[in-house]
C-alpha cells in the first residue's frame, strides 16, 4: 500500500500554490464537508483536504461515495476564482480534464470523461467529482471540487450497483496515489490559470467527453429523456435531440444508458 501523508504529497510536488496547504486525515466524514467549512472560515485558495477514508463520502444527487481505507484518492480542492457564478462549471471542466490527463500520463490508460463529471475507464466509472460553491451578487466566493478516484481497490469489492472500474483492476497492478495526485494538481493548476485568464475550456472538455454522438437515456429532475447527444453548450449543459426532432437542454441529470450512434 502506498502511504499518503502531507509530507509525501509535498515532496516533489511541482505546483506553485495548488495543494501546498494540505490537510491530510486518516479518517474524516467527507473531505468536501471539511473543505467547505474551511472555506467559510477563510482558508486560502489552493487548500487541499485529503483522506485515506471517509465515513460519509458524498456523491452527486445525494448518493454515497464508498472507498475502502487506504486504497483510493479522496480529496477536495478549494478555489476562490474571480469568475461570475454562472461560470462555475469551468472549475469542474478544468478538474475533470486535469484528472483525466493525470491518469493518462501516469498509467497510459485511455481515460475519458462522461457528462457531467465522471471519469471512465473502458466505459465504466472509475472516478467522480462533486462541486459545491458559494456565490454573492452573481460572483463566486469559493468553489470546492471534491474528487474520488478508484485506484488500488479491486473493482469487484465496490458495491455492484456502481458498475465501477479501478486503476488496479484495469492494469493488474497498483499505482502510486501520490504520483497521480501530484500530476493532477500540477495539471489542474495550469488549466486554472488559463481559465482565470478568460479562456473557457469548452472545446477541450467536450472533445474529452465519451458521450457525444451517442444515443442516451437520461434521468433528469423532469423525468426520463431519450435521444441522441448533439453536444454541449457554453455552460456545459447537454444538448439532446429527441426522436421528435426537438433539442432539449439538460443542465443537471444522469446518463443511465449510452449506446453508439444509431445508423442513418
Ligand atoms: C459522483 O460521482 O457522484 C461524485 C463523487 C465525488 C466523491 C468525492 S470523494 C472526495 C470528496 N468528498 C466527498 O464527500 N465527495 C467527494
Short mmCIF file of C-alpha atoms and ligand atoms in Angstrom, two decimals:
data_model
loop_
_atom_site.label_atom_id
_atom_site.label_comp_id
_atom_site.label_asym_id
_atom_site.label_seq_id
_atom_site.Cartn_x
_atom_site.Cartn_y
_atom_site.Cartn_z
CA UNK A 1 0.00 0.00 0.00
CA UNK A 2 1.40 3.45 -0.81
CA UNK A 3 1.47 5.80 2.15
CA UNK A 4 -0.40 9.07 1.97
CA UNK A 5 0.77 11.93 4.15
CA UNK A 6 1.15 15.69 3.81
CA UNK A 7 4.93 15.20 3.60
CA UNK A 8 4.71 12.58 0.84
CA UNK A 9 2.39 14.83 -1.18
CA UNK A 10 4.60 17.92 -0.83
CA UNK A 11 7.79 16.02 -1.59
CA UNK A 12 8.44 16.64 -5.29
CA UNK A 13 5.16 18.49 -5.94
CA UNK A 14 5.73 20.98 -8.76
CA UNK A 15 2.58 23.12 -8.41
CA UNK A 16 3.17 26.59 -7.05
CA UNK A 17 0.03 27.04 -4.90
CA UNK A 18 -2.49 24.27 -5.56
CA UNK A 19 -2.17 21.58 -2.88
CA UNK A 20 0.53 23.40 -0.93
CA UNK A 21 -1.73 24.00 2.08
CA UNK A 22 -2.51 20.33 2.68
CA UNK A 23 -4.66 18.78 5.38
CA UNK A 24 -4.38 15.02 5.49
CA UNK A 25 -6.86 12.95 7.53
CA UNK A 26 -6.59 9.23 8.07
CA UNK A 27 -10.34 9.26 8.52
CA UNK A 28 -12.92 12.01 8.19
CA UNK A 29 -16.61 12.24 7.35
CA UNK A 30 -16.24 13.87 3.93
CA UNK A 31 -13.32 15.88 2.55
CA UNK A 32 -15.87 18.11 0.80
CA UNK A 33 -17.61 18.92 4.10
CA UNK A 34 -14.24 19.71 5.71
CA UNK A 35 -13.18 21.89 2.77
CA UNK A 36 -16.50 23.79 2.69
CA UNK A 37 -16.20 24.51 6.39
CA UNK A 38 -12.57 25.66 5.95
CA UNK A 39 -13.65 27.85 3.03
CA UNK A 40 -16.24 29.51 5.26
CA UNK A 41 -13.51 30.18 7.84
CA UNK A 42 -11.30 31.91 5.24
CA UNK A 43 -8.86 29.13 4.25
CA UNK A 44 -6.62 30.12 1.36
CA UNK A 45 -7.13 29.28 -2.28
CA UNK A 46 -5.41 26.05 -3.22
CA UNK A 47 -6.14 24.28 0.09
CA UNK A 48 -6.17 20.50 -0.35
CA UNK A 49 -8.14 18.28 2.02
CA UNK A 50 -7.38 14.60 1.54
CA UNK A 51 -8.29 11.45 3.42
CA UNK A 52 -7.45 7.77 3.49
CA UNK A 53 -11.05 7.04 4.44
CA UNK A 54 -14.40 8.84 4.53
CA UNK A 55 -17.22 7.77 6.83
CA UNK A 56 -19.82 9.83 4.95
CA UNK A 57 -18.38 10.35 1.47
CA UNK A 58 -20.86 12.17 -0.73
CA UNK A 59 -21.58 11.76 -4.43
CA UNK A 60 -23.83 13.76 -6.74
CA UNK A 61 -27.59 13.74 -6.32
CA UNK A 62 -27.36 12.69 -2.66
CA UNK A 63 -25.62 9.39 -3.35
CA UNK A 64 -22.91 7.92 -1.10
CA UNK A 65 -19.31 7.59 -2.25
CA UNK A 66 -17.67 4.43 -0.98
CA UNK A 67 -13.96 3.51 -0.89
CA UNK A 68 -12.09 1.06 1.35
CA UNK A 69 -9.46 2.54 3.72
CA UNK A 70 -6.12 3.45 2.19
CA UNK A 71 -6.85 2.39 -1.37
CA UNK A 72 -8.23 5.36 -3.31
CA UNK A 73 -7.83 9.07 -3.90
CA UNK A 74 -10.41 11.04 -1.91
CA UNK A 75 -9.71 14.75 -1.92
CA UNK A 76 -11.18 18.23 -2.21
CA UNK A 77 -9.69 21.41 -3.63
CA UNK A 78 -10.61 24.93 -2.61
CA UNK A 79 -10.68 27.64 -5.28
CA UNK A 80 -11.53 31.30 -4.97
CA UNK A 81 -11.90 32.23 -8.63
CA UNK A 82 -12.67 35.73 -9.82
CA UNK A 83 -15.46 34.49 -12.04
CA UNK A 84 -19.17 35.04 -12.40
CA UNK A 85 -21.25 32.38 -10.65
CA UNK A 86 -22.61 31.14 -14.00
CA UNK A 87 -19.02 30.20 -14.90
CA UNK A 88 -18.66 27.72 -12.01
CA UNK A 89 -18.88 24.75 -14.38
CA UNK A 90 -15.48 25.85 -15.68
CA UNK A 91 -13.92 24.58 -12.45
CA UNK A 92 -15.48 21.14 -12.93
CA UNK A 93 -14.23 21.11 -16.53
CA UNK A 94 -10.70 22.10 -15.52
CA UNK A 95 -10.55 19.49 -12.73
CA UNK A 96 -12.03 16.75 -14.93
CA UNK A 97 -9.51 17.45 -17.69
CA UNK A 98 -6.64 17.55 -15.18
CA UNK A 99 -7.68 14.29 -13.56
CA UNK A 100 -8.05 12.59 -16.95
CA UNK A 101 -4.62 13.82 -18.02
CA UNK A 102 -3.01 12.60 -14.79
CA UNK A 103 -4.50 9.13 -15.20
CA UNK A 104 -3.33 9.02 -18.83
CA UNK A 105 0.18 10.25 -18.02
CA UNK A 106 0.77 8.02 -15.01
CA UNK A 107 -0.91 4.81 -16.24
CA UNK A 108 -1.24 5.10 -20.02
CA UNK A 109 -4.91 4.11 -19.72
CA UNK A 110 -7.31 5.85 -22.18
CA UNK A 111 -9.33 7.65 -19.50
CA UNK A 112 -12.36 9.54 -20.78
CA UNK A 113 -14.89 11.89 -19.21
CA UNK A 114 -18.60 11.27 -19.04
CA UNK A 115 -21.05 14.14 -18.78
CA UNK A 116 -21.40 15.80 -16.39
CA UNK A 117 -18.49 14.85 -14.11
CA UNK A 118 -17.41 11.23 -14.20
CA UNK A 119 -14.14 9.68 -15.22
CA UNK A 120 -14.45 6.49 -17.25
CA UNK A 121 -12.12 3.61 -17.97
CA UNK A 122 -13.39 1.44 -20.80
CA UNK A 123 -16.97 2.64 -20.29
CA UNK A 124 -17.01 2.02 -16.53
CA UNK A 125 -16.91 4.70 -13.87
CA UNK A 126 -13.57 4.97 -12.05
CA UNK A 127 -13.95 8.48 -10.67
CA UNK A 128 -16.40 11.25 -9.96
CA UNK A 129 -16.47 14.88 -8.94
CA UNK A 130 -18.74 16.82 -6.63
CA UNK A 131 -18.64 20.61 -6.94
CA UNK A 132 -20.03 22.80 -4.16
CA UNK A 133 -19.92 26.57 -4.17
CA UNK A 134 -20.94 29.82 -2.62
CA UNK A 135 -21.64 32.99 -4.58
CA UNK A 136 -22.55 36.54 -3.74
CA UNK A 137 -24.22 39.03 -6.05
CA UNK A 138 -23.52 36.85 -9.05
CA UNK A 139 -19.82 36.30 -8.35
CA UNK A 140 -18.15 33.20 -6.95
CA UNK A 141 -16.94 33.40 -3.38
CA UNK A 142 -15.48 29.90 -3.24
CA UNK A 143 -15.72 26.64 -5.15
CA UNK A 144 -14.88 23.26 -3.62
CA UNK A 145 -14.28 20.45 -6.10
CA UNK A 146 -14.27 17.01 -4.50
CA UNK A 147 -12.68 14.17 -6.42
CA UNK A 148 -12.93 10.45 -5.82
CA UNK A 149 -10.81 8.08 -7.90
CA UNK A 150 -10.76 4.29 -7.56
CA UNK A 151 -7.07 3.50 -7.53
CA UNK A 152 -5.78 0.41 -5.67
CA UNK A 153 -9.10 -1.24 -4.99
CA UNK A 154 -10.41 -4.39 -6.63
CA UNK A 155 -13.44 -3.10 -8.54
CA UNK A 156 -15.34 -6.24 -7.53
CA UNK A 157 -15.06 -5.07 -3.89
CA UNK A 158 -17.16 -1.95 -4.61
CA UNK A 159 -20.95 -2.05 -4.37
CA UNK A 160 -22.25 -3.79 -7.53
CA UNK A 161 -24.75 -1.03 -8.36
CA UNK A 162 -21.79 1.29 -9.07
CA UNK A 163 -20.58 -0.88 -12.02
CA UNK A 164 -17.23 0.57 -11.08
CA UNK A 165 -13.78 0.37 -12.58
CA UNK A 166 -10.46 0.93 -10.85
CA UNK A 167 -6.91 1.51 -11.97
CA UNK A 168 -5.81 -1.68 -10.18
CA UNK A 169 -8.41 -3.80 -11.97
CA UNK A 170 -7.63 -2.26 -15.37
CA UNK A 171 -3.85 -2.52 -15.06
CA UNK A 172 -3.43 -5.62 -12.90
CA UNK A 173 -1.01 -3.74 -10.64
CA UNK A 174 -1.18 -0.95 -8.09
CA UNK A 175 -0.41 2.67 -8.85
CA UNK A 176 1.14 5.39 -6.67
CA UNK A 177 -1.65 7.59 -5.34
CA UNK A 178 0.90 10.29 -4.53
CA UNK A 179 2.19 10.38 -8.10
CA UNK A 180 -1.35 10.54 -9.53
CA UNK A 181 -2.32 13.31 -7.14
CA UNK A 182 0.80 15.38 -7.80
CA UNK A 183 0.32 15.09 -11.55
CA UNK A 184 -3.36 16.08 -11.22
CA UNK A 185 -2.55 19.09 -9.02
CA UNK A 186 0.08 20.35 -11.47
CA UNK A 187 -2.19 19.94 -14.46
CA UNK A 188 -5.25 21.46 -12.78
CA UNK A 189 -3.22 24.47 -11.61
CA UNK A 190 -2.04 25.20 -15.16
CA UNK A 191 -5.57 24.86 -16.56
CA UNK A 192 -6.97 27.07 -13.80
CA UNK A 193 -4.60 29.89 -14.76
CA UNK A 194 -5.87 29.64 -18.34
CA UNK A 195 -9.47 29.73 -17.10
CA UNK A 196 -8.75 32.78 -14.95
CA UNK A 197 -7.17 34.45 -17.96
CA UNK A 198 -10.58 34.24 -19.65
CA UNK A 199 -10.17 31.13 -21.84
CA UNK A 200 -13.16 28.85 -21.49
CA UNK A 201 -12.15 25.14 -21.73
CA UNK A 202 -15.32 24.07 -23.51
CA UNK A 203 -13.74 22.76 -26.69
CA UNK A 204 -11.23 20.52 -24.96
CA UNK A 205 -13.77 19.36 -22.41
CA UNK A 206 -16.37 18.45 -24.99
CA UNK A 207 -13.72 16.61 -27.04
CA UNK A 208 -12.82 14.59 -23.92
CA UNK A 209 -16.44 13.54 -23.35
CA UNK A 210 -17.21 9.98 -24.20
CA UNK A 211 -20.85 10.87 -24.67
CA UNK A 212 -21.02 12.91 -27.87
CA UNK A 213 -23.00 11.44 -30.76
CA UNK A 214 -24.35 8.62 -28.61
CA UNK A 215 -27.90 7.52 -28.11
CA UNK A 216 -28.65 8.00 -24.41
CA UNK A 217 -31.28 7.70 -21.77
CA UNK A 218 -31.11 10.45 -19.17
CA UNK A 219 -32.61 10.75 -15.72
CA UNK A 220 -33.45 14.40 -15.12
CA UNK A 221 -35.46 16.25 -12.50
CA UNK A 222 -38.28 16.44 -15.10
CA UNK A 223 -38.23 12.70 -15.86
CA UNK A 224 -36.58 10.27 -18.24
CA UNK A 225 -35.43 11.51 -21.62
CA UNK A 226 -34.25 9.50 -24.66
CA UNK A 227 -32.29 10.95 -27.52
CA UNK A 228 -29.01 11.48 -29.28
CA UNK A 229 -26.37 13.75 -27.77
CA UNK A 230 -25.66 16.63 -30.15
CA UNK A 231 -23.12 18.42 -27.99
CA UNK A 232 -22.76 20.70 -25.01
CA UNK A 233 -23.49 24.41 -24.84
CA UNK A 234 -21.37 27.25 -23.42
CA UNK A 235 -22.40 26.46 -19.86
CA UNK A 236 -21.72 22.76 -20.18
CA UNK A 237 -25.38 21.75 -20.49
CA UNK A 238 -26.02 18.63 -22.56
CA UNK A 239 -27.96 19.10 -25.82
CA UNK A 240 -30.06 16.06 -26.60
CA UNK A 241 -32.06 15.59 -29.82
CA UNK A 242 -35.22 13.67 -29.06
CA UNK A 243 -36.88 11.31 -31.52
CA UNK A 244 -39.42 14.02 -32.46
CA UNK A 245 -36.54 16.28 -33.54
CA UNK A 246 -36.71 18.72 -30.63
CA UNK A 247 -33.43 19.56 -28.86
CA UNK A 248 -33.57 19.51 -25.07
CA UNK A 249 -31.02 21.32 -22.93
CA UNK A 250 -30.13 19.40 -19.76
CA UNK A 251 -28.12 21.18 -17.09
CA UNK A 252 -28.38 18.51 -14.42
CA UNK A 253 -29.02 14.81 -14.82
CA UNK A 254 -27.54 11.40 -15.11
CA UNK A 255 -26.91 9.32 -18.20
CA UNK A 256 -28.24 5.87 -17.34
CA UNK A 257 -27.81 4.19 -20.72
CA UNK A 258 -25.44 5.04 -23.51
CA UNK A 259 -25.15 3.23 -26.81
CA UNK A 260 -23.44 4.00 -30.08
CA UNK A 261 -24.82 6.48 -32.54
CA UNK A 262 -27.69 4.90 -34.50
CA UNK A 263 -27.16 4.02 -38.20
CA UNK A 264 -28.64 6.62 -40.53
C1 LIG B 1 -20.11 11.44 -8.01
O1 LIG B 1 -19.68 10.82 -8.97
O2 LIG B 1 -21.29 11.30 -7.63
C2 LIG B 1 -19.21 12.39 -7.29
C3 LIG B 1 -18.32 11.68 -6.32
C4 LIG B 1 -17.40 12.60 -5.54
C5 LIG B 1 -16.69 11.86 -4.43
C6 LIG B 1 -15.61 12.69 -3.80
S1 LIG B 1 -14.58 11.73 -2.73
C7 LIG B 1 -13.83 13.16 -2.13
C8 LIG B 1 -14.91 14.21 -1.99
N1 LIG B 1 -15.55 14.11 -0.70
C9 LIG B 1 -16.83 13.73 -0.79
O3 LIG B 1 -17.59 13.54 0.17
N2 LIG B 1 -17.16 13.58 -2.08
C10 LIG B 1 -16.05 13.88 -2.97
#
